[in-house]
Amino acid sequence: MALTVLALRAGQVVGFDELIDELWGEAPLKNTRNSLQGIVARMRRSLGRIGLDGTDRGVVRTVGNGYVLGMPADRLDANRFLQQAREGRDLIGHSPRKAAELLRGALAMWYGPALVDIADGQRCRAAALRLDEQRRIVQEDLIAAQLEAGEAGAVVPELKQLHAEHPERERLSEQLMIALYRTGRQYEAIDTFHRTRRRLDAEMGLLPSLHLQRLYQAIITQDASLSH
């Protein structure tokens, strides 16, 4: 887990105390500093076995009262995912097919939940939640690109599954309503809105956003702006 904490802050010094708190929390060992040094020594040896310099002058360096992982950002999976996701998102409006290609590539970097094999440290938990949220956003961005490219029929099955798994995400409700409407299923689009409205009210005491309400009205009136 120590390497994960350093990787999440690559290029920045992570203090000894911060690492100790992440590794042992409220149940520290009697000599945590020595234990931490032992973990870092083993980490360096492991990195050396895969071709990285396993000394203090290598990728894991001691700096002041902490350690730093001196590795280029693009060598880390999380950073490569986020960068490619940003590039794809920026292309949705004017090059949706290229955007979809980049977004699919970003999602292909995932093999399961973020940091699933890492111990339950507070910082790692928070980072895992952020990364998993970014993954969901990229899934929605990919669907947005496909809708922009005129592929409404292709995304309906996936949207139905995602909407069932995450009914609280209004963007999925919006995308499903649009996809259904564009494939000639106006009644199902309207029903999706009402099911979303009922769930938001029952589970969170909320009304649908104004944006979702306006989309509902546009579907009812068959607004020409919904066509693609």
PDB file of C-alpha atoms in Angstrom, residues 132-214:
ATOM      1  CA  ASP A 132     -14.410   4.818  -9.687  1.00  0.00           C
ATOM      2  CA  GLU A 133     -16.483   8.001 -10.055  1.00  0.00           C
ATOM      3  CA  GLN A 134     -14.279   9.100 -12.951  1.00  0.00           C
ATOM      4  CA  ARG A 135     -14.825   5.726 -14.569  1.00  0.00           C
ATOM      5  CA  ARG A 136     -18.599   6.183 -14.381  1.00  0.00           C
ATOM      6  CA  ILE A 137     -18.284   9.673 -15.854  1.00  0.00           C
ATOM      7  CA  VAL A 138     -16.224   8.311 -18.754  1.00  0.00           C
ATOM      8  CA  GLN A 139     -18.875   5.647 -19.388  1.00  0.00           C
ATOM      9  CA  GLU A 140     -21.426   8.455 -19.631  1.00  0.00           C
ATOM     10  CA  ASP A 141     -19.096  10.481 -21.857  1.00  0.00           C
ATOM     11  CA  LEU A 142     -18.740   7.521 -24.206  1.00  0.00           C
ATOM     12  CA  ILE A 143     -22.514   7.233 -24.480  1.00  0.00           C
ATOM     13  CA  ALA A 144     -22.703  10.990 -25.132  1.00  0.00           C
ATOM     14  CA  ALA A 145     -20.214  10.574 -27.983  1.00  0.00           C
ATOM     15  CA  GLN A 146     -22.201   7.677 -29.439  1.00  0.00           C
ATOM     16  CA  LEU A 147     -25.432   9.661 -29.257  1.00  0.00           C
ATOM     17  CA  GLU A 148     -23.690  12.576 -30.946  1.00  0.00           C
ATOM     18  CA  ALA A 149     -22.525  10.193 -33.670  1.00  0.00           C
ATOM     19  CA  GLY A 150     -26.100   9.042 -34.318  1.00  0.00           C
ATOM     20  CA  GLU A 151     -25.791   5.641 -32.631  1.00  0.00           C
ATOM     21  CA  ALA A 152     -28.861   5.854 -30.389  1.00  0.00           C
ATOM     22  CA  GLY A 153     -30.029   2.325 -31.169  1.00  0.00           C
ATOM     23  CA  ALA A 154     -26.650   0.833 -30.293  1.00  0.00           C
ATOM     24  CA  VAL A 155     -26.501   2.366 -26.820  1.00  0.00           C
ATOM     25  CA  VAL A 156     -30.015   1.551 -25.554  1.00  0.00           C
ATOM     26  CA  PRO A 157     -29.190  -1.922 -24.106  1.00  0.00           C
ATOM     27  CA  GLU A 158     -26.105  -0.662 -22.233  1.00  0.00           C
ATOM     28  CA  LEU A 159     -27.956   2.433 -21.052  1.00  0.00           C
ATOM     29  CA  LYS A 160     -30.795   0.345 -19.650  1.00  0.00           C
ATOM     30  CA  GLN A 161     -28.326  -1.753 -17.682  1.00  0.00           C
ATOM     31  CA  LEU A 162     -26.379   1.266 -16.379  1.00  0.00           C
ATOM     32  CA  HIS A 163     -29.587   3.087 -15.485  1.00  0.00           C
ATOM     33  CA  ALA A 164     -30.790   0.056 -13.512  1.00  0.00           C
ATOM     34  CA  GLU A 165     -27.452  -0.116 -11.663  1.00  0.00           C
ATOM     35  CA  HIS A 166     -27.233   3.638 -10.987  1.00  0.00           C
ATOM     36  CA  PRO A 167     -30.783   5.046 -10.954  1.00  0.00           C
ATOM     37  CA  GLU A 168     -29.608   8.079  -8.973  1.00  0.00           C
ATOM     38  CA  ARG A 169     -27.459   9.364 -11.860  1.00  0.00           C
ATOM     39  CA  GLU A 170     -29.676  11.799 -13.745  1.00  0.00           C
ATOM     40  CA  ARG A 171     -27.299  12.005 -16.686  1.00  0.00           C
ATOM     41  CA  LEU A 172     -27.985   8.333 -17.410  1.00  0.00           C
ATOM     42  CA  SER A 173     -31.725   9.011 -17.179  1.00  0.00           C
ATOM     43  CA  GLU A 174     -31.328  11.869 -19.639  1.00  0.00           C
ATOM     44  CA  GLN A 175     -29.257   9.804 -22.053  1.00  0.00           C
ATOM     45  CA  LEU A 176     -31.667   6.872 -21.892  1.00  0.00           C
ATOM     46  CA  MET A 177     -34.636   9.148 -22.548  1.00  0.00           C
ATOM     47  CA  ILE A 178     -32.903  10.677 -25.576  1.00  0.00           C
ATOM     48  CA  ALA A 179     -31.818   7.296 -26.950  1.00  0.00           C
ATOM     49  CA  LEU A 180     -35.311   5.849 -26.568  1.00  0.00           C
ATOM     50  CA  TYR A 181     -36.912   8.880 -28.174  1.00  0.00           C
ATOM     51  CA  ARG A 182     -34.556   8.817 -31.141  1.00  0.00           C
ATOM     52  CA  THR A 183     -35.348   5.150 -31.744  1.00  0.00           C
ATOM     53  CA  GLY A 184     -39.085   5.819 -31.896  1.00  0.00           C
ATOM     54  CA  ARG A 185     -39.885   4.773 -28.318  1.00  0.00           C
ATOM     55  CA  GLN A 186     -41.409   7.985 -26.991  1.00  0.00           C
ATOM     56  CA  TYR A 187     -43.641   6.220 -24.460  1.00  0.00           C
ATOM     57  CA  GLU A 188     -40.645   4.403 -22.918  1.00  0.00           C
ATOM     58  CA  ALA A 189     -38.741   7.690 -22.750  1.00  0.00           C
ATOM     59  CA  ILE A 190     -41.628   9.314 -20.868  1.00  0.00           C
ATOM     60  CA  ASP A 191     -41.909   6.298 -18.562  1.00  0.00           C
ATOM     61  CA  THR A 192     -38.172   6.534 -17.804  1.00  0.00           C
ATOM     62  CA  PHE A 193     -38.674  10.101 -16.592  1.00  0.00           C
ATOM     63  CA  HIS A 194     -41.571   9.143 -14.303  1.00  0.00           C
ATOM     64  CA  ARG A 195     -39.683   6.169 -12.833  1.00  0.00           C
ATOM     65  CA  THR A 196     -36.690   8.424 -12.179  1.00  0.00           C
ATOM     66  CA  ARG A 197     -38.928  11.056 -10.578  1.00  0.00           C
ATOM     67  CA  ARG A 198     -40.557   8.502  -8.279  1.00  0.00           C
ATOM     68  CA  ARG A 199     -37.225   7.008  -7.220  1.00  0.00           C
ATOM     69  CA  LEU A 200     -35.661  10.400  -6.498  1.00  0.00           C
ATOM     70  CA  ASP A 201     -38.653  11.337  -4.388  1.00  0.00           C
ATOM     71  CA  ALA A 202     -38.861   8.028  -2.506  1.00  0.00           C
ATOM     72  CA  GLU A 203     -35.153   7.556  -1.815  1.00  0.00           C
ATOM     73  CA  MET A 204     -33.800  11.099  -1.516  1.00  0.00           C
ATOM     74  CA  GLY A 205     -36.803  13.393  -1.222  1.00  0.00           C
ATOM     75  CA  LEU A 206     -35.703  15.235  -4.369  1.00  0.00           C
ATOM     76  CA  LEU A 207     -37.328  16.437  -7.569  1.00  0.00           C
ATOM     77  CA  PRO A 208     -35.742  15.859 -10.979  1.00  0.00           C
ATOM     78  CA  SER A 209     -33.384  18.628 -12.040  1.00  0.00           C
ATOM     79  CA  LEU A 210     -34.735  21.444 -14.201  1.00  0.00           C
ATOM     80  CA  HIS A 211     -32.636  20.097 -17.059  1.00  0.00           C
ATOM     81  CA  LEU A 212     -34.319  16.694 -16.852  1.00  0.00           C
ATOM     82  CA  GLN A 213     -37.750  18.297 -16.547  1.00  0.00           C
ATOM     83  CA  ARG A 214     -37.111  20.379 -19.671  1.00  0.00           C
TER      84      ARG A 214
END
